[in-house]
GROMACS .gro file of C-alpha atoms in nm:
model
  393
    1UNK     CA    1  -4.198   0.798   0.597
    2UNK     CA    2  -3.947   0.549   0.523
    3UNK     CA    3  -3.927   0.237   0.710
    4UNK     CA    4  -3.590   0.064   0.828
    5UNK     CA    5  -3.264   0.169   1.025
    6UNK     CA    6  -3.213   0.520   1.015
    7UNK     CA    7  -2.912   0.642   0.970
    8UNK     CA    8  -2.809   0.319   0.749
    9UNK     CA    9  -2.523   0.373   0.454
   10UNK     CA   10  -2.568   0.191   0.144
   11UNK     CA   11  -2.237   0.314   0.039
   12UNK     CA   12  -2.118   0.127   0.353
   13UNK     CA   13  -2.295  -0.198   0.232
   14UNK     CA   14  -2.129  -0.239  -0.104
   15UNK     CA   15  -1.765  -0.120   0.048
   16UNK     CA   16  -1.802  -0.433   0.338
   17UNK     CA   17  -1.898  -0.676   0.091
   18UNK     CA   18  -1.613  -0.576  -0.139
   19UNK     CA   19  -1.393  -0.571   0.134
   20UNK     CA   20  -1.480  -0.965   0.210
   21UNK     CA   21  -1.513  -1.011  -0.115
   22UNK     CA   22  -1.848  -1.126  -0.129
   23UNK     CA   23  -2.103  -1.094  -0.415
   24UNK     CA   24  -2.456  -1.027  -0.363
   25UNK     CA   25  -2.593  -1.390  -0.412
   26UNK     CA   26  -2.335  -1.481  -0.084
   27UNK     CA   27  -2.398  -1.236   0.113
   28UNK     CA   28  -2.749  -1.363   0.060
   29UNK     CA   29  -2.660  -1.711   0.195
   30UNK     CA   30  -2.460  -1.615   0.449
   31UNK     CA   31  -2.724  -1.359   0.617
   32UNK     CA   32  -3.057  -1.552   0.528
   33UNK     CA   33  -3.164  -1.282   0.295
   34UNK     CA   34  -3.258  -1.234  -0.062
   35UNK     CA   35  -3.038  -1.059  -0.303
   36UNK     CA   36  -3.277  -0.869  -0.452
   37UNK     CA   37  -3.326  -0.706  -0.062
   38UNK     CA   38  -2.936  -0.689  -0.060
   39UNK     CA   39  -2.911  -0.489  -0.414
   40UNK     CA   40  -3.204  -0.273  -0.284
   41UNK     CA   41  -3.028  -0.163  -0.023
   42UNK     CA   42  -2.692  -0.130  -0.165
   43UNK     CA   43  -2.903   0.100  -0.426
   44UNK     CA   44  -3.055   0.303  -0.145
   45UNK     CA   45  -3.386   0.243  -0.245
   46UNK     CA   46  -3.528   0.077   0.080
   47UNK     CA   47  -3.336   0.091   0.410
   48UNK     CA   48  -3.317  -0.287   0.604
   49UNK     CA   49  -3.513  -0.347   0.933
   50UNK     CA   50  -3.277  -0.383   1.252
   51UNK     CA   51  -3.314  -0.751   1.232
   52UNK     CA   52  -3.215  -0.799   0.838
   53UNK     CA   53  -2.916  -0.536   0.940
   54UNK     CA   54  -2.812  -0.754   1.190
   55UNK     CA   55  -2.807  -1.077   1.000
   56UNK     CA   56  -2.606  -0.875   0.741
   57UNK     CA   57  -2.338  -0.771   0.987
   58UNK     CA   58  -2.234  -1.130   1.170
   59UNK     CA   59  -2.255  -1.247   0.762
   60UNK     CA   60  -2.015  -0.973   0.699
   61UNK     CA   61  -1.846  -1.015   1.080
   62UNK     CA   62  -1.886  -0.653   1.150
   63UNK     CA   63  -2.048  -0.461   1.383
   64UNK     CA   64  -2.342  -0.277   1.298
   65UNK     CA   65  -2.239   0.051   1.361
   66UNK     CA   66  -2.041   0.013   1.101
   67UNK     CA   67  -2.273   0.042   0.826
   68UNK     CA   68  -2.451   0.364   1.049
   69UNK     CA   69  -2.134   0.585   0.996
   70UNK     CA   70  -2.111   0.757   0.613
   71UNK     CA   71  -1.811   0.678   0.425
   72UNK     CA   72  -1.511   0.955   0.388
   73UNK     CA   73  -1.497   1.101   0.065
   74UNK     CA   74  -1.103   1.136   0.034
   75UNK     CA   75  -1.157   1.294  -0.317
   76UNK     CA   76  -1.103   1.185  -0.683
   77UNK     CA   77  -0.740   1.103  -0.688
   78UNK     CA   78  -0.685   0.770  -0.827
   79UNK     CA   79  -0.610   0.458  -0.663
   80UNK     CA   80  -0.329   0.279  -0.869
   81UNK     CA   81  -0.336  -0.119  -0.899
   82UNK     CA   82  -0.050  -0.310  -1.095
   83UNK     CA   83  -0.347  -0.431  -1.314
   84UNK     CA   84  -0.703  -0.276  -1.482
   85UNK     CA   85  -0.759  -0.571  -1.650
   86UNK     CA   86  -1.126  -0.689  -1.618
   87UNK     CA   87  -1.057  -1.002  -1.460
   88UNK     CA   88  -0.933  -0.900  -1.168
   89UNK     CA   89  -1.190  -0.605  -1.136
   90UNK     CA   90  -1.310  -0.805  -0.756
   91UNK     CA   91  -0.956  -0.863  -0.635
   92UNK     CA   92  -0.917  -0.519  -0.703
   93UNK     CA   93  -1.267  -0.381  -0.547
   94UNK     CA   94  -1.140  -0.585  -0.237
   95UNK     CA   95  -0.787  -0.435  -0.162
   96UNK     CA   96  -0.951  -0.090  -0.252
   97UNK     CA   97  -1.237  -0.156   0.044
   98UNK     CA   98  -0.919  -0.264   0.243
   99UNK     CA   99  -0.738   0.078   0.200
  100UNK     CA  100  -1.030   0.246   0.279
  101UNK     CA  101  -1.080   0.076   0.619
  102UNK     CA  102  -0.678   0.145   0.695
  103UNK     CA  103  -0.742   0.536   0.579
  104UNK     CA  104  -1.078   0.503   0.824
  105UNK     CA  105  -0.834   0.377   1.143
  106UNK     CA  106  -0.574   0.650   1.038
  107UNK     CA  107  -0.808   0.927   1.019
  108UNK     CA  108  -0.924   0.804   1.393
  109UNK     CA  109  -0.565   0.744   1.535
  110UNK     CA  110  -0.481   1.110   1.413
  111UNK     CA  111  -0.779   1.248   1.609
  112UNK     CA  112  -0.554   1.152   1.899
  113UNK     CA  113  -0.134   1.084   1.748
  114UNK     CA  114   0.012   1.328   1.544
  115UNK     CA  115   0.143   1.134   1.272
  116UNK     CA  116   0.474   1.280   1.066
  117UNK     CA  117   0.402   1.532   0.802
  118UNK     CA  118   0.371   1.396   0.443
  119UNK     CA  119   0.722   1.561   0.313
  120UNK     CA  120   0.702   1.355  -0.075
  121UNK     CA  121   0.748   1.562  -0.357
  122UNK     CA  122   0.532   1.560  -0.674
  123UNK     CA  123   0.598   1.617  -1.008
  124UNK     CA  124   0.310   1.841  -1.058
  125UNK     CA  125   0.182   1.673  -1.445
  126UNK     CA  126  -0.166   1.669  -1.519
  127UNK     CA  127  -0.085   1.435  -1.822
  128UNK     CA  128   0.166   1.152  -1.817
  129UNK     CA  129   0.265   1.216  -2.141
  130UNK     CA  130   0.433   1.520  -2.044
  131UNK     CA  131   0.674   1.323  -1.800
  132UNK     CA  132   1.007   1.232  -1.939
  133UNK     CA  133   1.308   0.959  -1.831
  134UNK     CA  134   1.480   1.236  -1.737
  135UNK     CA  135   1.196   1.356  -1.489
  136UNK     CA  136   1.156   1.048  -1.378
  137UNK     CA  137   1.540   1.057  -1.252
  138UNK     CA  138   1.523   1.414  -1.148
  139UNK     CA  139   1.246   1.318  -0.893
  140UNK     CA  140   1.411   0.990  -0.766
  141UNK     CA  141   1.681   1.214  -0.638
  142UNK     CA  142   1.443   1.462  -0.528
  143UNK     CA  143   1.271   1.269  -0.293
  144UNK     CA  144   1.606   1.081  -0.166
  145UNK     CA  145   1.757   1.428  -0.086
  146UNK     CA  146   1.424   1.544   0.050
  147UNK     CA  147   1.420   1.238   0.250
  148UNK     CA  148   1.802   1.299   0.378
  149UNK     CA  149   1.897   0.924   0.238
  150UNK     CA  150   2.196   1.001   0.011
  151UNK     CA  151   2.234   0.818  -0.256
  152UNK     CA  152   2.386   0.483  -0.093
  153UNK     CA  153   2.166   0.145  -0.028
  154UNK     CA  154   1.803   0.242   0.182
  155UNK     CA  155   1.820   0.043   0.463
  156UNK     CA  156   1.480   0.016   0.526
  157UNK     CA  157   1.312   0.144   0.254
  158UNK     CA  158   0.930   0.139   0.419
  159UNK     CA  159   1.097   0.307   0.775
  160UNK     CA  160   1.186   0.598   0.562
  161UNK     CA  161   0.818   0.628   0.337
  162UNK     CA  162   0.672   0.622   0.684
  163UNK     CA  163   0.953   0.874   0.783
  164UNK     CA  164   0.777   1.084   0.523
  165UNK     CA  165   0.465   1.037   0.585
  166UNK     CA  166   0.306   0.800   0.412
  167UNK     CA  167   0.096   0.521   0.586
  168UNK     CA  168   0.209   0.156   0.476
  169UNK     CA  169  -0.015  -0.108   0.519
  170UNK     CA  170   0.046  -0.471   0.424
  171UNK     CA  171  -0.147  -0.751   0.394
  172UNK     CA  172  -0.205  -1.125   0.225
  173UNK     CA  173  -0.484  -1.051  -0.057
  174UNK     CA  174  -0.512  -1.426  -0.209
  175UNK     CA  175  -0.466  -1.323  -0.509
  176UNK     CA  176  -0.166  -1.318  -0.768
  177UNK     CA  177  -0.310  -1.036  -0.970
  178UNK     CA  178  -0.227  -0.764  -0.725
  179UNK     CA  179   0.106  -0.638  -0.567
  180UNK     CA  180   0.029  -0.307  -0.436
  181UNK     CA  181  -0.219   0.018  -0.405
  182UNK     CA  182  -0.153   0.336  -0.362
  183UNK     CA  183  -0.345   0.658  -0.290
  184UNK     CA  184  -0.323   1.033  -0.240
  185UNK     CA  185  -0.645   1.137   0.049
  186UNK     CA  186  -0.733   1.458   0.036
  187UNK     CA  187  -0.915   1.454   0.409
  188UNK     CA  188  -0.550   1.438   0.540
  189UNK     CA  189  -0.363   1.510   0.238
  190UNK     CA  190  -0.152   1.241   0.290
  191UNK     CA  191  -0.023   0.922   0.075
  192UNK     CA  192  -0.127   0.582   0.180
  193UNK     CA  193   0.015   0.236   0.026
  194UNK     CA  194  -0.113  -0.113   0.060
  195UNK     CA  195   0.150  -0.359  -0.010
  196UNK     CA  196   0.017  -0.711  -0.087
  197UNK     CA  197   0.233  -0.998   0.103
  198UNK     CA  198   0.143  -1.305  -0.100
  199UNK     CA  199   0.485  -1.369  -0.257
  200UNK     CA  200   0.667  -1.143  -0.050
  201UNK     CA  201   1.049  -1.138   0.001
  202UNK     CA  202   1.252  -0.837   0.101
  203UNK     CA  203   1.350  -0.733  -0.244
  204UNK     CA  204   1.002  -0.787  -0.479
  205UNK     CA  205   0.813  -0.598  -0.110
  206UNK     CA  206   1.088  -0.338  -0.194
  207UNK     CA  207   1.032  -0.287  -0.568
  208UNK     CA  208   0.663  -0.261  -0.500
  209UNK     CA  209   0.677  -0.030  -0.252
  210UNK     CA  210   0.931   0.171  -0.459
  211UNK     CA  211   0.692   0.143  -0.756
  212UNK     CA  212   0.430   0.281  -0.553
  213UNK     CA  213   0.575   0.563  -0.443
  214UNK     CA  214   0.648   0.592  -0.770
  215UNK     CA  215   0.310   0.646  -0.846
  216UNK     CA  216   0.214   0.913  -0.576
  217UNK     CA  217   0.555   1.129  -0.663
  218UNK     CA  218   0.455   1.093  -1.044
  219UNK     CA  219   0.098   1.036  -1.125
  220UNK     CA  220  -0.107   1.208  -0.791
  221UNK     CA  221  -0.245   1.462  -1.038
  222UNK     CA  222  -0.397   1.170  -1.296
  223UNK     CA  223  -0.769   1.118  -1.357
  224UNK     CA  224  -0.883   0.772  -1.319
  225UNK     CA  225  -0.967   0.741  -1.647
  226UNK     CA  226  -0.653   0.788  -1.823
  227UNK     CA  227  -0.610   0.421  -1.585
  228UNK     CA  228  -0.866   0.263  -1.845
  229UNK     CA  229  -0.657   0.285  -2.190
  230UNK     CA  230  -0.439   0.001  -2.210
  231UNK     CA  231  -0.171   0.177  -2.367
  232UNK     CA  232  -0.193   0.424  -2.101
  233UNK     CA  233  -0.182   0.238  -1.816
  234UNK     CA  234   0.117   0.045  -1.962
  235UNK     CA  235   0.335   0.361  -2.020
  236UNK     CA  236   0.194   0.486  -1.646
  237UNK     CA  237   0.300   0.171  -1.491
  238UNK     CA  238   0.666   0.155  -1.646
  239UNK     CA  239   0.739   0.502  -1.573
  240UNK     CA  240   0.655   0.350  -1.225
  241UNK     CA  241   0.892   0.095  -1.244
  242UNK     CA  242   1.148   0.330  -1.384
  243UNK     CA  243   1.119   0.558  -1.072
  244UNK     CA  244   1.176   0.218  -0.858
  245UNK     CA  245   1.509   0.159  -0.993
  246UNK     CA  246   1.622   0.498  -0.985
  247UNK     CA  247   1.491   0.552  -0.654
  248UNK     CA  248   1.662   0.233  -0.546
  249UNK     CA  249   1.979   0.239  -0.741
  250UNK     CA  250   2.091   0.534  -0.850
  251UNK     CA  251   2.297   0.638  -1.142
  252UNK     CA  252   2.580   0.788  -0.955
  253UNK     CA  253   2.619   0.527  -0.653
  254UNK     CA  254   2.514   0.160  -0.817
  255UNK     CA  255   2.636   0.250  -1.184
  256UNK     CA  256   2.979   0.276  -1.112
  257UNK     CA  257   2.951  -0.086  -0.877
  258UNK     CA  258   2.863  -0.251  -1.173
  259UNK     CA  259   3.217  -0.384  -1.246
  260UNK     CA  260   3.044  -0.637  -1.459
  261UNK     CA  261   2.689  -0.684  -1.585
  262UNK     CA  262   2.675  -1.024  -1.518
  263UNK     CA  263   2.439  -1.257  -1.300
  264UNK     CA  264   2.710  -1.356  -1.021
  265UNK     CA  265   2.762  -0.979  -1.051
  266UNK     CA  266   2.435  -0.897  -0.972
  267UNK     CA  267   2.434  -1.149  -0.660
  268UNK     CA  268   2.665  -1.010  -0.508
  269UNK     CA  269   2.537  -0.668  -0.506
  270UNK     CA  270   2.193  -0.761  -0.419
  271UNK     CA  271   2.311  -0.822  -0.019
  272UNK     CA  272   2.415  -0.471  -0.029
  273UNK     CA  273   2.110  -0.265  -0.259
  274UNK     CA  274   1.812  -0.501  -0.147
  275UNK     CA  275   1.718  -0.518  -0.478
  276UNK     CA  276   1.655  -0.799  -0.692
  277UNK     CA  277   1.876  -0.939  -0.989
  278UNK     CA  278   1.603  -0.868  -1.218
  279UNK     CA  279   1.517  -0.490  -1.156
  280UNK     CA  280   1.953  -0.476  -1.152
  281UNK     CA  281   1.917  -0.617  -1.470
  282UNK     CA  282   1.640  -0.374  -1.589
  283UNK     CA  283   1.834  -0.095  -1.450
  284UNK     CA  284   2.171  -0.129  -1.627
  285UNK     CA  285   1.918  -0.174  -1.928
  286UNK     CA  286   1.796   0.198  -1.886
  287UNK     CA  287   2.102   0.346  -1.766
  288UNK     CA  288   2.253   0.236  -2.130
  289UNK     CA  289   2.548  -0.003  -1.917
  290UNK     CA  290   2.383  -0.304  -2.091
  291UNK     CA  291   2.207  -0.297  -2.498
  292UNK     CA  292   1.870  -0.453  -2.553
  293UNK     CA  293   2.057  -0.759  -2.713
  294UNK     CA  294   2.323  -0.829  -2.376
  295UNK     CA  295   1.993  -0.774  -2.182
  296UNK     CA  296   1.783  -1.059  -2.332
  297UNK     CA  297   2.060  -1.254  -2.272
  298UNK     CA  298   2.085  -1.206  -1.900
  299UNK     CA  299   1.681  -1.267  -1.862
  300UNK     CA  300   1.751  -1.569  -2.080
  301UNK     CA  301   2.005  -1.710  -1.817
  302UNK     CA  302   1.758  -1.568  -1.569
  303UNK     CA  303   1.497  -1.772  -1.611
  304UNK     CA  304   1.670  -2.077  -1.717
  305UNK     CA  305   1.813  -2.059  -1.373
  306UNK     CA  306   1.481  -2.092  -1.193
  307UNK     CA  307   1.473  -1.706  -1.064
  308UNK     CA  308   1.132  -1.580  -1.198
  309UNK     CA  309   0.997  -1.780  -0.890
  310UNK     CA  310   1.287  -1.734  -0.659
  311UNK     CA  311   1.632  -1.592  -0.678
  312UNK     CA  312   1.981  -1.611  -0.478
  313UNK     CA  313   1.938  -1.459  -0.163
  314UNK     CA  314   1.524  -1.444  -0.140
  315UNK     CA  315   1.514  -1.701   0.166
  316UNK     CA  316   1.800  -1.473   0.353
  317UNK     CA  317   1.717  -1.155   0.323
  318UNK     CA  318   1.421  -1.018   0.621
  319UNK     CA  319   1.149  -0.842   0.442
  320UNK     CA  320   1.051  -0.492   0.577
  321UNK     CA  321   0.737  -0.462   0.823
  322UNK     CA  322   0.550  -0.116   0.871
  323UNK     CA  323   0.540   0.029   1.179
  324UNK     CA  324   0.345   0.351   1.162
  325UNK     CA  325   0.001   0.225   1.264
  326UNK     CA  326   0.102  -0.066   1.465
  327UNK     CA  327   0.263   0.199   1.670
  328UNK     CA  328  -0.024   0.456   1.703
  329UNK     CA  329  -0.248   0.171   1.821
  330UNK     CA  330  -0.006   0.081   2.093
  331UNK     CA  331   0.071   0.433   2.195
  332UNK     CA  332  -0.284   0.468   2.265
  333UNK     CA  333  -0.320   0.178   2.398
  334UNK     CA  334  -0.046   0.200   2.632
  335UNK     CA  335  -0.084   0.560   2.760
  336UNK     CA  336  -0.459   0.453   2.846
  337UNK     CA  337  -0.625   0.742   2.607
  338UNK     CA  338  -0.813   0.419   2.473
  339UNK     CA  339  -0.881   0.033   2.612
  340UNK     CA  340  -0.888  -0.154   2.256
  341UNK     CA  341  -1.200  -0.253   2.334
  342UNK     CA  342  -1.289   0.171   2.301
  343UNK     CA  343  -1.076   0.167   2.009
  344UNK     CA  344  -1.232  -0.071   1.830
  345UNK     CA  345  -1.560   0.071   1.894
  346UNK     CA  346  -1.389   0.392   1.763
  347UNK     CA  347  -1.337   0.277   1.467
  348UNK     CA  348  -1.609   0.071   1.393
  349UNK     CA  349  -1.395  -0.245   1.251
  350UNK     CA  350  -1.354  -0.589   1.423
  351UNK     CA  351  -1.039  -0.675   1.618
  352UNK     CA  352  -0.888  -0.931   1.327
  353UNK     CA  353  -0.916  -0.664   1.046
  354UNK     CA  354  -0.749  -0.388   1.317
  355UNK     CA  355  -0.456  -0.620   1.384
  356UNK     CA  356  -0.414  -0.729   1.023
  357UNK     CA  357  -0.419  -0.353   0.875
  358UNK     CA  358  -0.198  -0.250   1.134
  359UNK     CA  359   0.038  -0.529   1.092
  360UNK     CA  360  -0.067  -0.591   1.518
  361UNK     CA  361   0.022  -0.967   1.657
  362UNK     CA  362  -0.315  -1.177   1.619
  363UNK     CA  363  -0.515  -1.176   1.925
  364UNK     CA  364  -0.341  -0.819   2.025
  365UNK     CA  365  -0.687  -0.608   1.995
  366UNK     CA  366  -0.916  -0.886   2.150
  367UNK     CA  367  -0.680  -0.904   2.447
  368UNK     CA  368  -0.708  -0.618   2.702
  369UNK     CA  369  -0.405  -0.783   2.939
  370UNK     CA  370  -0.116  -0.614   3.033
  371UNK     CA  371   0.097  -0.407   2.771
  372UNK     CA  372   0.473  -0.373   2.744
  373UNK     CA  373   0.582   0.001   2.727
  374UNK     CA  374   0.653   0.135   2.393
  375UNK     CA  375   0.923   0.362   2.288
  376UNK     CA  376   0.809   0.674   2.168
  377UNK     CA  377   1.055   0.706   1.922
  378UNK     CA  378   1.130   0.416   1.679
  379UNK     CA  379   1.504   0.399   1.468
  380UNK     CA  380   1.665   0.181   1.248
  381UNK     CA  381   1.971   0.227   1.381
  382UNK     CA  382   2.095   0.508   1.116
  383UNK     CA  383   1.947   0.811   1.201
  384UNK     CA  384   1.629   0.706   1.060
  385UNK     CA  385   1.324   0.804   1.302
  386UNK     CA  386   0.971   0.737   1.328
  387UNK     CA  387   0.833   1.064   1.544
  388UNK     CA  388   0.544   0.984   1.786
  389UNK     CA  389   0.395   1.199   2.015
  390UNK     CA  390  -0.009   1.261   2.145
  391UNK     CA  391  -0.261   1.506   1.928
  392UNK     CA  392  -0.361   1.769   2.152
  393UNK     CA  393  -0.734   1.736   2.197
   0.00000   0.00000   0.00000
């Protein structure tokens, strides 16, 4: 008979220390333990005693329950980062462990909220080589008219993925490698994105979030393997961006504004679209309004103006916040089905990962004061609604 915790998850071991980014050799420091015990465990081969759990868990700062509750297997779609490259292979492992702890709280808040039904269209291609421009534009427009946005500016671009579904999560990752994640579960069938705030403004947090979608309208039927050939991966991640700027700017509304492809131009029409002067610039490029030659030229003036690190209009414009889990949370909350302290039990997590998933106000979780009523129904002012309503038990 094995000796140890019963009950423990290895699996749950190597996702927590990915999560804080930890290698084995830390986590070893910080809980007073070898890391040859550590990689044991991790490996399954010997389970920890209740005290070596223990001083794993306050290293980690989770509570050991955590690591006593089996991991979700949400299948073998593929989780799409910006980069594959080797070198940021832990940056990556740790925003992965991150979605997997916001699809963990999700699952759990849908036991209880019924969340709005994933309503994105797909392409349907097994192989990204059979997807064409012209797809790629078909299916911008798709999911706009699906989505009821017309084809003028999106207000609020991450209102409306959550509008359709999709669970938004943003957070600051410390890292410069990585924008965004997205994934396709299949224990809820529904899309999840992780948007990475580290250089955020209004318009780059837009692009990403449209290139993400990108990704779960275009590539949800991909193997993760086809991720690992560099050329690949480079022709999956522009016909990405290509969905982004038709998504954002399409042909038949922001062509004809173009009255001239020019940088004060672009300026002025980037109060209006969100969108940055760059992915303008890119998008008058594949709409055929600029040639190759014009458009070197504009990134030439582009970057001699500064605007690779910040552009006209980046300090002014408000970037987007999601709302979808920030509201579940307080809907539960508030209508008393849990305290947070319950909740937090619920789901296993400490109260400064819960707020920071959720996009919550620090100290919101840990504080079990009173609570302002929320609306049930969130809007952006256009027609644009977030539904909310209690799961029937």
């Amino acid at each position: 008979m094995r000796s140890g915790v019963p009950g423990f998850s290895p699996e749950r071991l190597v996702e927590a220390r990915a999560a804080r980014g930890l290698t084995q050799v830390a986590l070893a420091d910080l809980s007073g333990r070898t890391s040859s015990s550590i990689s044991r465990w991790e490996a399954g081969e010997q389970l920890p005693e209740m005290d070596a759990l223990g001083a794993v868990a306050r290293g980690l700062n989770l509570p050991v329950s955590f690591f006593l509750n089996p991991p979700v297997s949400h299948g073998k779609a593929p989780m799409f980062a910006r980069s594959m490259a080797a070198a940021t292979k832990a940056v990556r492992s740790r925003v992965e462990a991150r979605m997997r702890w916001a699809q963990d709280i999700s699952l759990k808040l849908q036991e209880s909220v019924d969340l709005p039904a994933p309503t994105v269209p797909q392409i349907g291609a097994k192989d990204f080589r059979e997807i064409r421009d012209d797809d790629i534009e078909r299916m911008a427009s798709e999911c706009r008219k699906a989505w009821d946005l017309g084809m003028g500016p999106i207000s609020d671009l991450l209102l409306a993925m959550e509008n359709a579904g999709i669970v938004v999560v943003k957070e600051r990752v410390d890292a410069a490698t990585m924008d965004g994640l997205s994934n396709w579960s299949d224990v809820d069938e529904r899309p999840y994105v992780f948007l990475a705030t580290d250089k955020q403004t209004c318009a780059r947090s837009r692009l990403d979030a449209a290139h993400e979608l990108g990704h779960l309208v275009l590539h949800g039927g991909l193997t993760e393997r086809s991720l690992y050939d560099a050329a690949a991966f480079k022709e999956i991640e522009r016909q990405a961006f290509y969905f982004a700027g038709a998504f954002l700017l399409p042909a038949e509304s922001f062509g004809p504004e173009v009255w001239s492809p020019s940088l004060p131009a672009f300026v002025s029409l980037k109060e209006r679209w969100k969108v940055s002067v760059g992915a303008m610039i890119m998008r008058c490029s594949n709409l055929e309004i600029v040639g190759d030659e014009y458009k070197q030229r504009l990134f030439k003036h582009y970057s001699a103006k500064g605007w690779r690190k910040c552009e006209p209009l980046d300090n002014e414009l408000t970037p987007e916040a999601p709302r979808l889990l920030s509201r579940s949370v307080r809907l539960l909350c508030d209508e008393r089905v849990y305290t947070r302290s319950e909740l937090l039990d619920a789901v296993r997590l400490p109260a400064n990962d819960v707020e920071s998933l959720c996009s919550l106000p620090i100290g919101y979780m840990s504080n079990e004061g009173s609570v302002s009523p929320l609306k049930l129904r969130g809007t952006d002012g256009q027609g644009n609604v977030v539904p909310f309503r209690p799961g029937r038990s």
